[in-house]
């Protein structure tokens, strides 16, 4: 699936597979199928973004479960990321 990130408010750091860039309200990152990407909020302030998956993908379990990562052991965390095809850079 391809993914698109639209920054709605605040500042997010986006990785496009080559470099990190600061993105602010109105900015957009398109990730083609199989493209490496990442995002994080380093600003210390609230930020929001809209994420679109095409074709649509069942990603609800990933985003619901990511809030529980701090309470998981290292092996449980690794299994969670593997199950959801997610790798941190």
PDB file of C-alpha atoms in Angstrom:
ATOM      1  CA  UNK A   1       0.000   0.000   0.000  1.00  0.00           C
ATOM      2  CA  UNK A   2       1.072   3.585  -0.463  1.00  0.00           C
ATOM      3  CA  UNK A   3       0.834   6.067   2.393  1.00  0.00           C
ATOM      4  CA  UNK A   4       0.352   9.818   2.532  1.00  0.00           C
ATOM      5  CA  UNK A   5       0.881  12.101   5.515  1.00  0.00           C
ATOM      6  CA  UNK A   6      -0.727  15.552   5.671  1.00  0.00           C
ATOM      7  CA  UNK A   7       0.361  17.791   8.536  1.00  0.00           C
ATOM      8  CA  UNK A   8      -2.704  19.484  10.009  1.00  0.00           C
ATOM      9  CA  UNK A   9      -1.075  21.392  12.874  1.00  0.00           C
ATOM     10  CA  UNK A  10       2.223  21.684  14.670  1.00  0.00           C
ATOM     11  CA  UNK A  11       5.575  20.450  13.416  1.00  0.00           C
ATOM     12  CA  UNK A  12       6.471  16.850  12.611  1.00  0.00           C
ATOM     13  CA  UNK A  13       9.780  15.375  11.490  1.00  0.00           C
ATOM     14  CA  UNK A  14       9.241  13.221   8.391  1.00  0.00           C
ATOM     15  CA  UNK A  15      11.728  10.750   6.920  1.00  0.00           C
ATOM     16  CA  UNK A  16      11.320  10.171   3.181  1.00  0.00           C
ATOM     17  CA  UNK A  17      13.744   7.256   2.900  1.00  0.00           C
ATOM     18  CA  UNK A  18      16.743   9.565   2.421  1.00  0.00           C
ATOM     19  CA  UNK A  19      16.561  12.412   4.908  1.00  0.00           C
ATOM     20  CA  UNK A  20      14.585  13.912   7.802  1.00  0.00           C
ATOM     21  CA  UNK A  21      12.687  17.165   7.151  1.00  0.00           C
ATOM     22  CA  UNK A  22      10.576  19.428   9.356  1.00  0.00           C
ATOM     23  CA  UNK A  23       6.997  19.536   8.121  1.00  0.00           C
ATOM     24  CA  UNK A  24       4.378  22.040   9.264  1.00  0.00           C
ATOM     25  CA  UNK A  25       0.706  22.649   8.647  1.00  0.00           C
ATOM     26  CA  UNK A  26      -0.114  22.114   4.987  1.00  0.00           C
ATOM     27  CA  UNK A  27       2.939  19.983   4.182  1.00  0.00           C
ATOM     28  CA  UNK A  28       2.559  16.531   2.649  1.00  0.00           C
ATOM     29  CA  UNK A  29       4.699  13.391   2.310  1.00  0.00           C
ATOM     30  CA  UNK A  30       3.775  10.678  -0.197  1.00  0.00           C
ATOM     31  CA  UNK A  31       5.297   7.232   0.321  1.00  0.00           C
ATOM     32  CA  UNK A  32       5.030   4.833  -2.634  1.00  0.00           C
ATOM     33  CA  UNK A  33       4.319   1.130  -2.155  1.00  0.00           C
ATOM     34  CA  UNK A  34       7.218  -0.411  -0.237  1.00  0.00           C
ATOM     35  CA  UNK A  35       8.791   2.980   0.477  1.00  0.00           C
ATOM     36  CA  UNK A  36      10.810   3.502   3.625  1.00  0.00           C
ATOM     37  CA  UNK A  37       9.439   6.298   5.813  1.00  0.00           C
ATOM     38  CA  UNK A  38       9.114   7.473   9.396  1.00  0.00           C
ATOM     39  CA  UNK A  39       7.678  10.312  11.434  1.00  0.00           C
ATOM     40  CA  UNK A  40       8.125  11.748  14.911  1.00  0.00           C
ATOM     41  CA  UNK A  41       7.286  14.824  16.922  1.00  0.00           C
ATOM     42  CA  UNK A  42      10.441  16.394  18.347  1.00  0.00           C
ATOM     43  CA  UNK A  43       8.933  19.845  18.874  1.00  0.00           C
ATOM     44  CA  UNK A  44       7.667  19.320  22.415  1.00  0.00           C
ATOM     45  CA  UNK A  45       4.341  20.774  21.253  1.00  0.00           C
ATOM     46  CA  UNK A  46       1.134  19.028  20.137  1.00  0.00           C
ATOM     47  CA  UNK A  47       0.911  18.131  16.455  1.00  0.00           C
ATOM     48  CA  UNK A  48      -1.646  16.337  14.321  1.00  0.00           C
ATOM     49  CA  UNK A  49      -1.588  14.736  10.911  1.00  0.00           C
ATOM     50  CA  UNK A  50      -3.909  12.898   8.589  1.00  0.00           C
ATOM     51  CA  UNK A  51      -2.655   9.567   7.277  1.00  0.00           C
ATOM     52  CA  UNK A  52      -4.106   7.939   4.174  1.00  0.00           C
ATOM     53  CA  UNK A  53      -3.491   4.338   3.088  1.00  0.00           C
ATOM     54  CA  UNK A  54      -4.211   3.220  -0.488  1.00  0.00           C
ATOM     55  CA  UNK A  55      -5.630   0.772  -0.919  1.00  0.00           C
ATOM     56  CA  UNK A  56      -7.145   0.946   2.537  1.00  0.00           C
ATOM     57  CA  UNK A  57      -5.514  -1.367   5.063  1.00  0.00           C
ATOM     58  CA  UNK A  58      -6.638  -2.698   8.436  1.00  0.00           C
ATOM     59  CA  UNK A  59      -4.207  -0.669  10.584  1.00  0.00           C
ATOM     60  CA  UNK A  60      -6.498   0.023  13.567  1.00  0.00           C
ATOM     61  CA  UNK A  61      -4.931  -2.717  15.736  1.00  0.00           C
ATOM     62  CA  UNK A  62      -1.471  -1.204  15.209  1.00  0.00           C
ATOM     63  CA  UNK A  63      -2.484   2.314  16.247  1.00  0.00           C
ATOM     64  CA  UNK A  64      -4.554   1.068  19.181  1.00  0.00           C
ATOM     65  CA  UNK A  65      -1.737  -1.206  20.374  1.00  0.00           C
ATOM     66  CA  UNK A  66       1.099   1.286  20.042  1.00  0.00           C
ATOM     67  CA  UNK A  67      -0.142   3.077  23.155  1.00  0.00           C
ATOM     68  CA  UNK A  68       0.679  -0.057  25.180  1.00  0.00           C
ATOM     69  CA  UNK A  69       4.316  -0.401  24.044  1.00  0.00           C
ATOM     70  CA  UNK A  70       5.840   1.079  27.185  1.00  0.00           C
ATOM     71  CA  UNK A  71       4.360  -1.748  29.267  1.00  0.00           C
ATOM     72  CA  UNK A  72       5.633  -4.556  27.020  1.00  0.00           C
ATOM     73  CA  UNK A  73       8.837  -6.524  27.442  1.00  0.00           C
ATOM     74  CA  UNK A  74      11.496  -6.429  24.737  1.00  0.00           C
ATOM     75  CA  UNK A  75      10.361  -9.694  23.113  1.00  0.00           C
ATOM     76  CA  UNK A  76       6.691  -8.664  23.188  1.00  0.00           C
ATOM     77  CA  UNK A  77       7.559  -5.316  21.614  1.00  0.00           C
ATOM     78  CA  UNK A  78       9.610  -7.003  18.868  1.00  0.00           C
ATOM     79  CA  UNK A  79       6.720  -9.386  18.134  1.00  0.00           C
ATOM     80  CA  UNK A  80       4.274  -6.464  17.968  1.00  0.00           C
ATOM     81  CA  UNK A  81       6.419  -4.636  15.395  1.00  0.00           C
ATOM     82  CA  UNK A  82       6.990  -7.786  13.359  1.00  0.00           C
ATOM     83  CA  UNK A  83       3.244  -8.563  13.351  1.00  0.00           C
ATOM     84  CA  UNK A  84       2.506  -5.047  12.072  1.00  0.00           C
ATOM     85  CA  UNK A  85       5.402  -4.841   9.594  1.00  0.00           C
ATOM     86  CA  UNK A  86       6.885  -1.835  11.409  1.00  0.00           C
ATOM     87  CA  UNK A  87      10.541  -1.090  11.961  1.00  0.00           C
ATOM     88  CA  UNK A  88      11.935   1.918  13.779  1.00  0.00           C
ATOM     89  CA  UNK A  89      14.839   3.969  12.406  1.00  0.00           C
TER      90      UNK A  89
END
